[in-house]
PDB file of C-alpha atoms in Angstrom:
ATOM      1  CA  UNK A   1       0.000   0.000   0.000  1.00 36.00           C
ATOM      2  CA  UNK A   2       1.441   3.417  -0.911  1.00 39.00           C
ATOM      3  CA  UNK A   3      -0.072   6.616   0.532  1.00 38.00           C
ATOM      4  CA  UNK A   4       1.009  10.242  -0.781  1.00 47.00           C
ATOM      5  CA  UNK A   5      -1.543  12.056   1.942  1.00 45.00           C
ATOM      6  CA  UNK A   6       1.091  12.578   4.293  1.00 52.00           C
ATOM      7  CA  UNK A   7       3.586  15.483   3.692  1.00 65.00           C
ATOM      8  CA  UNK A   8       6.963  16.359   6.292  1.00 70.00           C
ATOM      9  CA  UNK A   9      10.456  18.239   6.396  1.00 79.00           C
ATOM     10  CA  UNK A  10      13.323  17.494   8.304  1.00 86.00           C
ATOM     11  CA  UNK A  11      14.509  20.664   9.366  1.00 86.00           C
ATOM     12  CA  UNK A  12      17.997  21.931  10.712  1.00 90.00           C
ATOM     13  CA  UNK A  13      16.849  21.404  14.913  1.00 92.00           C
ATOM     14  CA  UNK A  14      15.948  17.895  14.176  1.00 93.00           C
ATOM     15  CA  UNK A  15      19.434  17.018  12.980  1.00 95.00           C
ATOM     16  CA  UNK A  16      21.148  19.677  15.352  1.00 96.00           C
ATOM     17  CA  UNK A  17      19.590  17.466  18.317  1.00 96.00           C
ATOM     18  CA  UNK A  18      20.188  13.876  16.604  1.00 97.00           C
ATOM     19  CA  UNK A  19      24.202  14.845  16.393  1.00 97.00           C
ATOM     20  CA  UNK A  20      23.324  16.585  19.974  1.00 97.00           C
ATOM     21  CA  UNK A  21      21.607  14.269  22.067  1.00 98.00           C
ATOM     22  CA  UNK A  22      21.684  10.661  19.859  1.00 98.00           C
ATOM     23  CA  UNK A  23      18.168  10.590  19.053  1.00 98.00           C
ATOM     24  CA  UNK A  24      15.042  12.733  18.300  1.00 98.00           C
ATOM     25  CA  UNK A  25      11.338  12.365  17.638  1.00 96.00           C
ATOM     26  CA  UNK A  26      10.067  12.868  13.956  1.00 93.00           C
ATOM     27  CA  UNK A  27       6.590  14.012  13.169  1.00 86.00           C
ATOM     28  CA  UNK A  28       4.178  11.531  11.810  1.00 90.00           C
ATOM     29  CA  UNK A  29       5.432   9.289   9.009  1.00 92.00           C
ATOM     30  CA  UNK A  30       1.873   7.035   8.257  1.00 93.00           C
ATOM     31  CA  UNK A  31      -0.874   8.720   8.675  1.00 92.00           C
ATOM     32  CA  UNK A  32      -3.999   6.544   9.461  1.00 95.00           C
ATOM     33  CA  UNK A  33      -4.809   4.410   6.489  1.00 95.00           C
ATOM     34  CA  UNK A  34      -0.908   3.830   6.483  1.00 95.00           C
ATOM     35  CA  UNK A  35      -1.126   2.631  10.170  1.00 97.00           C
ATOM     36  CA  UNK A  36      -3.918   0.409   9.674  1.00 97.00           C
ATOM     37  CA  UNK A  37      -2.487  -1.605   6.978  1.00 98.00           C
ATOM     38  CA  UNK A  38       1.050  -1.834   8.505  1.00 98.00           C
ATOM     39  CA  UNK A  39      -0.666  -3.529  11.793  1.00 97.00           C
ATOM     40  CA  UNK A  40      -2.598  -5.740   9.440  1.00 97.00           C
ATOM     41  CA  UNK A  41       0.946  -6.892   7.963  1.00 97.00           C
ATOM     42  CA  UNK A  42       2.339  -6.857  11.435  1.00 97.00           C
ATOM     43  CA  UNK A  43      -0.373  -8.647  12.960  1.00 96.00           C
ATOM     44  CA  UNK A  44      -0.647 -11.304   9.915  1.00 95.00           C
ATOM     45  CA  UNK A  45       3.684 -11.880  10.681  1.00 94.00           C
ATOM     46  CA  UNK A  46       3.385 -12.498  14.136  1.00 93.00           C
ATOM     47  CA  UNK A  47       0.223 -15.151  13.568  1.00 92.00           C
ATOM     48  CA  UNK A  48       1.906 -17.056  10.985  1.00 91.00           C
ATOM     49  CA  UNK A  49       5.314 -16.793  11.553  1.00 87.00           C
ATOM     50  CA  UNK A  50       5.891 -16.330  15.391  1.00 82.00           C
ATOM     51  CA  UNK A  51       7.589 -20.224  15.566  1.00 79.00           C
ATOM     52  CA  UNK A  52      10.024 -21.026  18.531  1.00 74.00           C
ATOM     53  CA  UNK A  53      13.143 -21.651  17.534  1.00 69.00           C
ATOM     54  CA  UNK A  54      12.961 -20.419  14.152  1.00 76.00           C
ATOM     55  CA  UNK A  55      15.667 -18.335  12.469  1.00 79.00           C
ATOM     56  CA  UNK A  56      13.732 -14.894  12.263  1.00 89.00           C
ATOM     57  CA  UNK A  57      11.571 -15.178  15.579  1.00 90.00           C
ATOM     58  CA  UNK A  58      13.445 -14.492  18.850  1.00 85.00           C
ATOM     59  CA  UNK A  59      12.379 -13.790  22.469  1.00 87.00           C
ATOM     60  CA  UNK A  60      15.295 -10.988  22.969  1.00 86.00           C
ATOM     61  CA  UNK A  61      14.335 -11.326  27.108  1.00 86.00           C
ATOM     62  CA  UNK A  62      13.622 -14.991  27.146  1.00 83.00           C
ATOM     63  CA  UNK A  63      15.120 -18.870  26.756  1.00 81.00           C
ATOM     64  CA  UNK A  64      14.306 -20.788  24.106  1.00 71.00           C
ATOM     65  CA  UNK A  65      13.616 -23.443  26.693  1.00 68.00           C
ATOM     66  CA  UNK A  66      11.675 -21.800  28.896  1.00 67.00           C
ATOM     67  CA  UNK A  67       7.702 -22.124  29.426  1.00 69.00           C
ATOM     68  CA  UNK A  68       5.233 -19.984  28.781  1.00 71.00           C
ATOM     69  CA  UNK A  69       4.895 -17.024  26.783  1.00 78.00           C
ATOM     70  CA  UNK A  70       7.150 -15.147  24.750  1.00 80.00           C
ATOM     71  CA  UNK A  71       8.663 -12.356  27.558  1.00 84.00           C
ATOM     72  CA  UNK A  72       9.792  -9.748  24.464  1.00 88.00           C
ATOM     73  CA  UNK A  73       8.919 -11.390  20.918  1.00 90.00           C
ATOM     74  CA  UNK A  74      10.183  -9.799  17.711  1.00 93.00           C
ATOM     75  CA  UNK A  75      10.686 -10.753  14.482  1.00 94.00           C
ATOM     76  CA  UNK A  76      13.839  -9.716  12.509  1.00 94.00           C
ATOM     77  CA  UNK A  77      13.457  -9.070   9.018  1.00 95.00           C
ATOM     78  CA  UNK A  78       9.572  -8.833   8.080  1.00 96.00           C
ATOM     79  CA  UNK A  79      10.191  -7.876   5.028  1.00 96.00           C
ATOM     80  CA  UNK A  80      11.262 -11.046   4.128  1.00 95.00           C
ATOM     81  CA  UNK A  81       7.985 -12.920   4.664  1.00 94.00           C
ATOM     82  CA  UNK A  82       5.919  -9.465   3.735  1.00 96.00           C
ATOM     83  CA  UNK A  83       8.437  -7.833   1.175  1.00 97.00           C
ATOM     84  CA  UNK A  84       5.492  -5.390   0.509  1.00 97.00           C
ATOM     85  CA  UNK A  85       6.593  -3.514   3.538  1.00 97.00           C
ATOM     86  CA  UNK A  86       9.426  -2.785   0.501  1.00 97.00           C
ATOM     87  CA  UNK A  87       7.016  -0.953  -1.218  1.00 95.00           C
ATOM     88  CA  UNK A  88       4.957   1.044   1.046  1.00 95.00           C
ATOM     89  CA  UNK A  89       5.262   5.007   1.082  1.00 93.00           C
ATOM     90  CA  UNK A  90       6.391   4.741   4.552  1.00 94.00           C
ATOM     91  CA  UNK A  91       9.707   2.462   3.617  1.00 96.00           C
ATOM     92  CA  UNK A  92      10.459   5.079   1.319  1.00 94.00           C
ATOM     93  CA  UNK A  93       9.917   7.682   3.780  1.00 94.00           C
ATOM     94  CA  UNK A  94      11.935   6.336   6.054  1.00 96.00           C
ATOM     95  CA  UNK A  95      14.781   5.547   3.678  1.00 96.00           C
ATOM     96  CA  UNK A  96      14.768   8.881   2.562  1.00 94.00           C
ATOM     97  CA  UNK A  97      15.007  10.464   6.390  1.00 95.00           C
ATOM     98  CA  UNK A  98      17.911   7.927   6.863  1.00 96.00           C
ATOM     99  CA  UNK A  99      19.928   9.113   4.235  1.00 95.00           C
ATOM    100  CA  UNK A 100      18.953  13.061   5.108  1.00 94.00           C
ATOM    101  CA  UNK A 101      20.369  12.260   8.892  1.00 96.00           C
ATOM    102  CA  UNK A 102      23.389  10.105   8.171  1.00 97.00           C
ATOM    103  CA  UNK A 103      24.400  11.963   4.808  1.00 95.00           C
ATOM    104  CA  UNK A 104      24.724   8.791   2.598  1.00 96.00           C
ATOM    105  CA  UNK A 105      22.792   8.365  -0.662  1.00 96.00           C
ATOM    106  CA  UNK A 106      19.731   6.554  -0.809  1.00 96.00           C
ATOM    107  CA  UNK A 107      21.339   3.542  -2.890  1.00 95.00           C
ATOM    108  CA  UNK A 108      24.384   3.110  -0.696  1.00 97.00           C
ATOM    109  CA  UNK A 109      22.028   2.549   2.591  1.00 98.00           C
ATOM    110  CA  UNK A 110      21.840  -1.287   3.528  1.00 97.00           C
ATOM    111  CA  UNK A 111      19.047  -2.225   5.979  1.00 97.00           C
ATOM    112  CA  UNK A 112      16.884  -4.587   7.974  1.00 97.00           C
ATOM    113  CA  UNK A 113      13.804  -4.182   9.636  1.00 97.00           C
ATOM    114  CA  UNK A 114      12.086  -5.600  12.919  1.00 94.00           C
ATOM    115  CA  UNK A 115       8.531  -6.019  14.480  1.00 96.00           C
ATOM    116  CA  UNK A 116       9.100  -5.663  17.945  1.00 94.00           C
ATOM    117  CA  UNK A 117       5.501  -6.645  20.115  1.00 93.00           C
ATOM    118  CA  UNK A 118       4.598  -6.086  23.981  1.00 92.00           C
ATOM    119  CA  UNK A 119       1.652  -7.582  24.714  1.00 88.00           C
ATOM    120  CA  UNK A 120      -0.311  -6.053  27.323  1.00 89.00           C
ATOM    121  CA  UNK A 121       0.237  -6.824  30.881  1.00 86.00           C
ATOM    122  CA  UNK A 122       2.315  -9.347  30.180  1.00 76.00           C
ATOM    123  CA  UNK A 123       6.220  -9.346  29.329  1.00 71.00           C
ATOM    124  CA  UNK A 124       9.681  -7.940  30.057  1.00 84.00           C
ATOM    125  CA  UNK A 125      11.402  -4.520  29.728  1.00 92.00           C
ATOM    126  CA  UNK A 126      13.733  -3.896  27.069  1.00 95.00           C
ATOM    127  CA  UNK A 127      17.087  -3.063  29.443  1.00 96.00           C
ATOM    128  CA  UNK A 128      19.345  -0.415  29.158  1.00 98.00           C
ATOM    129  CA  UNK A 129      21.530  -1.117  26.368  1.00 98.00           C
ATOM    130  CA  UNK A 130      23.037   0.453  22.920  1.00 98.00           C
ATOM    131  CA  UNK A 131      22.396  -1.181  19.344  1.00 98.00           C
ATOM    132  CA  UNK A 132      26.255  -1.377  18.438  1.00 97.00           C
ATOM    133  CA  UNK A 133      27.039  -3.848  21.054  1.00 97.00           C
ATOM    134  CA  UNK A 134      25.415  -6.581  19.116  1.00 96.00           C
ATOM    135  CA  UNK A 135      27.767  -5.579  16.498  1.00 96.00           C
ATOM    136  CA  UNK A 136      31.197  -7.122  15.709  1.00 95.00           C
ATOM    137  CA  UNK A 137      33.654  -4.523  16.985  1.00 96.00           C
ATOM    138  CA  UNK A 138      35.924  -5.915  13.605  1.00 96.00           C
ATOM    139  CA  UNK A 139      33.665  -3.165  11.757  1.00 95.00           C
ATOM    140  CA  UNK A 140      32.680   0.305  12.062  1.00 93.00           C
ATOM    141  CA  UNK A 141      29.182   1.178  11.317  1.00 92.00           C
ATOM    142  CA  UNK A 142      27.583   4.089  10.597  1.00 95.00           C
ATOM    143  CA  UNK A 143      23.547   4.034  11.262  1.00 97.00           C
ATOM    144  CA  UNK A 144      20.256   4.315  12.809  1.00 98.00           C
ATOM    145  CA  UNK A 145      17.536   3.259  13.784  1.00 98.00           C
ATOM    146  CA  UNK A 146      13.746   4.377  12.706  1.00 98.00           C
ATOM    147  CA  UNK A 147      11.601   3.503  15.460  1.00 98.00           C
ATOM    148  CA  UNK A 148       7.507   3.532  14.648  1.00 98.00           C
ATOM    149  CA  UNK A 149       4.956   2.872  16.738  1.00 98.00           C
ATOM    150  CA  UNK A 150       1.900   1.205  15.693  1.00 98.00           C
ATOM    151  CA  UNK A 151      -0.130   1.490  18.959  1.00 96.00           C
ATOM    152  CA  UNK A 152      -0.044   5.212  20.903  1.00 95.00           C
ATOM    153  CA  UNK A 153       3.659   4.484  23.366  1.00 96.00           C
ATOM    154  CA  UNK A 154       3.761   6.056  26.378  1.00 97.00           C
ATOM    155  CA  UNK A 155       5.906   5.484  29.357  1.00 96.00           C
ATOM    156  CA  UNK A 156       3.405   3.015  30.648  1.00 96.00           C
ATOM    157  CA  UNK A 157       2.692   1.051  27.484  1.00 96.00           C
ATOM    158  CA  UNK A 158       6.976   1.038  26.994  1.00 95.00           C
ATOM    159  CA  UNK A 159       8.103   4.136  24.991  1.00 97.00           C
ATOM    160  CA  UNK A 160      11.610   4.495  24.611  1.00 98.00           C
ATOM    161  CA  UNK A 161      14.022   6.694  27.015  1.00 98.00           C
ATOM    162  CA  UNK A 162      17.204   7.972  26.138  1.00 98.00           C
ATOM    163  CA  UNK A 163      20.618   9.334  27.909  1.00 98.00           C
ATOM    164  CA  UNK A 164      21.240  12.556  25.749  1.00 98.00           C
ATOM    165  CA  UNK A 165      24.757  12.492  24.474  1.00 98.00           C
ATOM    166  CA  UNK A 166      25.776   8.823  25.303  1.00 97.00           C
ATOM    167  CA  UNK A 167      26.220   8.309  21.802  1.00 98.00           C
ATOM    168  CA  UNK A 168      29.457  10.090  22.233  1.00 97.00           C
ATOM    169  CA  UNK A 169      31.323   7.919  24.238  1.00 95.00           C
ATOM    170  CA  UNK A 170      32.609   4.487  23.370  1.00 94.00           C
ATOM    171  CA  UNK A 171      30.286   1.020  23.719  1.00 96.00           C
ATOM    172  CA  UNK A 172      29.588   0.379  27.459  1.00 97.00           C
ATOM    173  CA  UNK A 173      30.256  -3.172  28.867  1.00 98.00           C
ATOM    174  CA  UNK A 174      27.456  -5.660  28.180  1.00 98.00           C
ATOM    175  CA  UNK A 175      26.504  -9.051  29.329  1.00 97.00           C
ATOM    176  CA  UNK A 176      23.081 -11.000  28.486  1.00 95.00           C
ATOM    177  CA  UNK A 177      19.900 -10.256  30.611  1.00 94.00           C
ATOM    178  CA  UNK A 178      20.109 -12.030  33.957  1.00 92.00           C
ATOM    179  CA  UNK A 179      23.907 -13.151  33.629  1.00 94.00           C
ATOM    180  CA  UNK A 180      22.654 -16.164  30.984  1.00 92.00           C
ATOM    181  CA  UNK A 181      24.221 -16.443  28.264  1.00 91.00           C
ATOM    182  CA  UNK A 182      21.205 -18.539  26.979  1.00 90.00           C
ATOM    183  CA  UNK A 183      19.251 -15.060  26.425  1.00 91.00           C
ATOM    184  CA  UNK A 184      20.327 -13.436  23.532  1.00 90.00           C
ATOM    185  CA  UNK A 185      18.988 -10.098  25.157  1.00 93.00           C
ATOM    186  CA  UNK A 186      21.755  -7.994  26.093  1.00 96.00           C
ATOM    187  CA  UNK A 187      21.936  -5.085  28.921  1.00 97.00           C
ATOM    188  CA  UNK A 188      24.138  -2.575  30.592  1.00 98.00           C
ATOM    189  CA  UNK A 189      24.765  -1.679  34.184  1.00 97.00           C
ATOM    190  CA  UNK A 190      26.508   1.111  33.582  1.00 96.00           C
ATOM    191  CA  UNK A 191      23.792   3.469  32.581  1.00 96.00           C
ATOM    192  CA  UNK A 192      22.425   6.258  35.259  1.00 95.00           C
ATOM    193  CA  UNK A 193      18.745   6.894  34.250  1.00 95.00           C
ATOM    194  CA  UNK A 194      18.556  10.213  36.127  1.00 95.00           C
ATOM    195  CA  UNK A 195      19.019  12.064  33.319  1.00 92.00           C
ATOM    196  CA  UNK A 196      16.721   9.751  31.023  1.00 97.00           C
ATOM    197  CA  UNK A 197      14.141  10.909  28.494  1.00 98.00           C
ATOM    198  CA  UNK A 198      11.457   9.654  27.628  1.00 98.00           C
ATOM    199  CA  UNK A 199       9.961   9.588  24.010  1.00 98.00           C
ATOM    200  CA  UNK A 200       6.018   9.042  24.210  1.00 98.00           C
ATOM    201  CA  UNK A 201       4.365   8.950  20.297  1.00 98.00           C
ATOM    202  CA  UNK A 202       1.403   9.002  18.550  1.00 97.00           C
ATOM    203  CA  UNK A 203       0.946   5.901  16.369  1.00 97.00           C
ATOM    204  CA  UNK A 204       2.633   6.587  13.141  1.00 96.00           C
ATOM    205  CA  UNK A 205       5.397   9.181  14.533  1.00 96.00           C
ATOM    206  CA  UNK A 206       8.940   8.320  15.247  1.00 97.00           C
ATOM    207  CA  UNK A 207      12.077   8.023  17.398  1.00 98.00           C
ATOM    208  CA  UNK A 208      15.230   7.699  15.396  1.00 98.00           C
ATOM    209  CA  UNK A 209      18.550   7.413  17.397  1.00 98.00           C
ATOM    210  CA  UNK A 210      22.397   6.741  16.914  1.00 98.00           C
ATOM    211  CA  UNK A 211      23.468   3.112  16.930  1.00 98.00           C
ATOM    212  CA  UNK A 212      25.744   3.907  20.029  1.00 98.00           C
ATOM    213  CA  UNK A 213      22.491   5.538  21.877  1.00 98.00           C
ATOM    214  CA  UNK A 214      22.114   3.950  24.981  1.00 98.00           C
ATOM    215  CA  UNK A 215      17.661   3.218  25.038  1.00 98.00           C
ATOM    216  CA  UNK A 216      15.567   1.864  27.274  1.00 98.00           C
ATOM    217  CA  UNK A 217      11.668   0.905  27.218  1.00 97.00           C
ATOM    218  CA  UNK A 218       9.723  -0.305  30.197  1.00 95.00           C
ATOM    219  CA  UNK A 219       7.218  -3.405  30.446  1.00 94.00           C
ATOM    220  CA  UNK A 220       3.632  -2.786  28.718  1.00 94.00           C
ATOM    221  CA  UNK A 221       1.604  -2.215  31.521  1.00 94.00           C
ATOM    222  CA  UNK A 222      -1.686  -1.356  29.627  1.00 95.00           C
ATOM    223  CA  UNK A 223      -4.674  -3.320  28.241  1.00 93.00           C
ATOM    224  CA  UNK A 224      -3.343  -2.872  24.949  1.00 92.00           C
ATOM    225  CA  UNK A 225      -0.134  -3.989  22.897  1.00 92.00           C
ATOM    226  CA  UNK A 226       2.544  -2.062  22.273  1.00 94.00           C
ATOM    227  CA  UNK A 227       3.497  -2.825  18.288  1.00 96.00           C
ATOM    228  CA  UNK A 228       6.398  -1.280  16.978  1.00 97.00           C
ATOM    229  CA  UNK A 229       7.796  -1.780  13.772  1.00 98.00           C
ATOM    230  CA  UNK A 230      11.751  -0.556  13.289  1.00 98.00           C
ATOM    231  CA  UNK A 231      13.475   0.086  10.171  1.00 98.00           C
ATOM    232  CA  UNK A 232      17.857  -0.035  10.699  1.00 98.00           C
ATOM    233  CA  UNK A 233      19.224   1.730   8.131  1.00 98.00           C
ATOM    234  CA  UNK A 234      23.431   1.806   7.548  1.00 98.00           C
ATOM    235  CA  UNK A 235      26.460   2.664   5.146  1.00 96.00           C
ATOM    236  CA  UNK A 236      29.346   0.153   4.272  1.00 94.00           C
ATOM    237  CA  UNK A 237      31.024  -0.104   6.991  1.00 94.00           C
ATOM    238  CA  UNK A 238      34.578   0.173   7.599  1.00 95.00           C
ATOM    239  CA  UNK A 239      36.652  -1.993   8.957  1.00 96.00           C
ATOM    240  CA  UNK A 240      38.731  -1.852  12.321  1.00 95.00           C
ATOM    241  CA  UNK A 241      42.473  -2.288  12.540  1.00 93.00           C
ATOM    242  CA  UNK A 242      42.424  -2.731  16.317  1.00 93.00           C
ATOM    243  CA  UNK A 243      38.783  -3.543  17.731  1.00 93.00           C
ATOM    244  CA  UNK A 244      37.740  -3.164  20.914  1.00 91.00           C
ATOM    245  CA  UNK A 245      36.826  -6.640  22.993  1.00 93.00           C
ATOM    246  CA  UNK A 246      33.508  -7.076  23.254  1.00 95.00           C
ATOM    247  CA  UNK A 247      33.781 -10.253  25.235  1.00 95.00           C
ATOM    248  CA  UNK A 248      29.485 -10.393  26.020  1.00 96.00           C
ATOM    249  CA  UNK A 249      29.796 -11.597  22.032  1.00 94.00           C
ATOM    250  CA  UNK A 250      31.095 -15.013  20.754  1.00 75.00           C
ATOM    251  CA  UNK A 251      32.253 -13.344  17.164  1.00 51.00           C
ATOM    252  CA  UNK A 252      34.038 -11.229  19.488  1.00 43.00           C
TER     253      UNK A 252
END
């Protein structure tokens, strides 16, 4: 589904406060039909390809062994089961925003998407962590992410929360969530939420923020789920002649 009905422009203060702070909010990029038909898409995904133990379905706060529900389901890569996501105005919106903040052309952008869900009173937090340390600290990345919601976030549904300018400093130590190394969820301790802020949006707006951003989002605590659908847009990276150990990761 494509949709023209929606107009924006980045202007100087968003990107002044992305460099700034690591992140910022972005008007909204679907406007209601949009919205509608990606949580049809989203929904569809999640009933027919939400498989334990699958390649693309992962419990980021969870064992694969454990019982009982997913704690923090998401599904990486949607667009490979729904490649119309590919085609929808708000892909193209998105991809066009990415290149605008990170100053690389459209058709030198790689990217991946994920449907991240919290159902309603049920489910972990996302902890305190940054994107990069997932990454393999052989290569340097330059990138963001483009986070939508599809449901209204707010601090009690699990909006995201930032730490202004701790995109500056290096990747923070990591482990997985409770010490296992059976979650694939990872955390940091070494975050002081003080100074967090939190980014409450409409359905359709938008969070984007710096790979290195450290980001949190509490448990859903509403009657409702909390849908978001991310788009993770990057440049070729570069590679590192002497990479930092990132011991929390086997490549590493």
């Amino acid at each position: 589904m494509r949709s023209e009905t929606l107009d924006f422009e980045i202007d100087e203060h968003q990107i002044e406060a992305y460099r700034r702070d690591g992140f910022t909010t972005l008007p909204r990029l679907a406007d209601d039909p949009e919205v509608a038909w990606l949580r049809g898409v989203y929904d569809k995904l999640f009933a027919d390809y939400a498989v334990p133990r699958t390649a693309d379905y992962r419990d980021i706060a969870g064992r694969d062994d454990a019982d009982g529900p997913a704690k923090l389901p998401q599904i990486i890569k949607p667009e490979k089961y729904a490649p119309e996501l590919l085609e929808s105005a708000h892909f193209a919106r998105c991809r066009t925003i990415a290149s605008t903040f990170l100053n690389i052309p459209e058709d030198e952008l790689d990217f991946y998407g994920h449907a991240i869900l919290k159902p309603p009173r049920y489910g972990a937090p996302t902890p305190w962590h940054q994107d990069e340390a997932y990454m393999d600290p052989k290569w340097k990345w330059r990138g963001l992410s483009i986070w939508t919601p599809l449901d209204g976030a707010t601090v009690e549904s699990g909006c995201l929360q930032y730490i202004p300018g701790g995109h500056l400093h290096p990747v923070l130590p990591h482990h997985h969530i409770d010490h296992d190394d059976r979650i694939e969820g990872l955390m940091t301790d070494e975050v002081d939420d003080s100074d967090a802020v939190a980014c409450p949006l409409e359905a359709g707006a938008a969070v984007i923020h710096d790979f290195r951003a450290p980001h949190y989002a509490g448990p859903n605590q509403t009657d409702q789920p909390r849908r978001a659908y991310v788009l993770v847009f990057m440049g070729r990276p570069a590679e590192v002649v002497d990479p930092e150990p990132r011991p929390w990761l086997k490549t590493a």
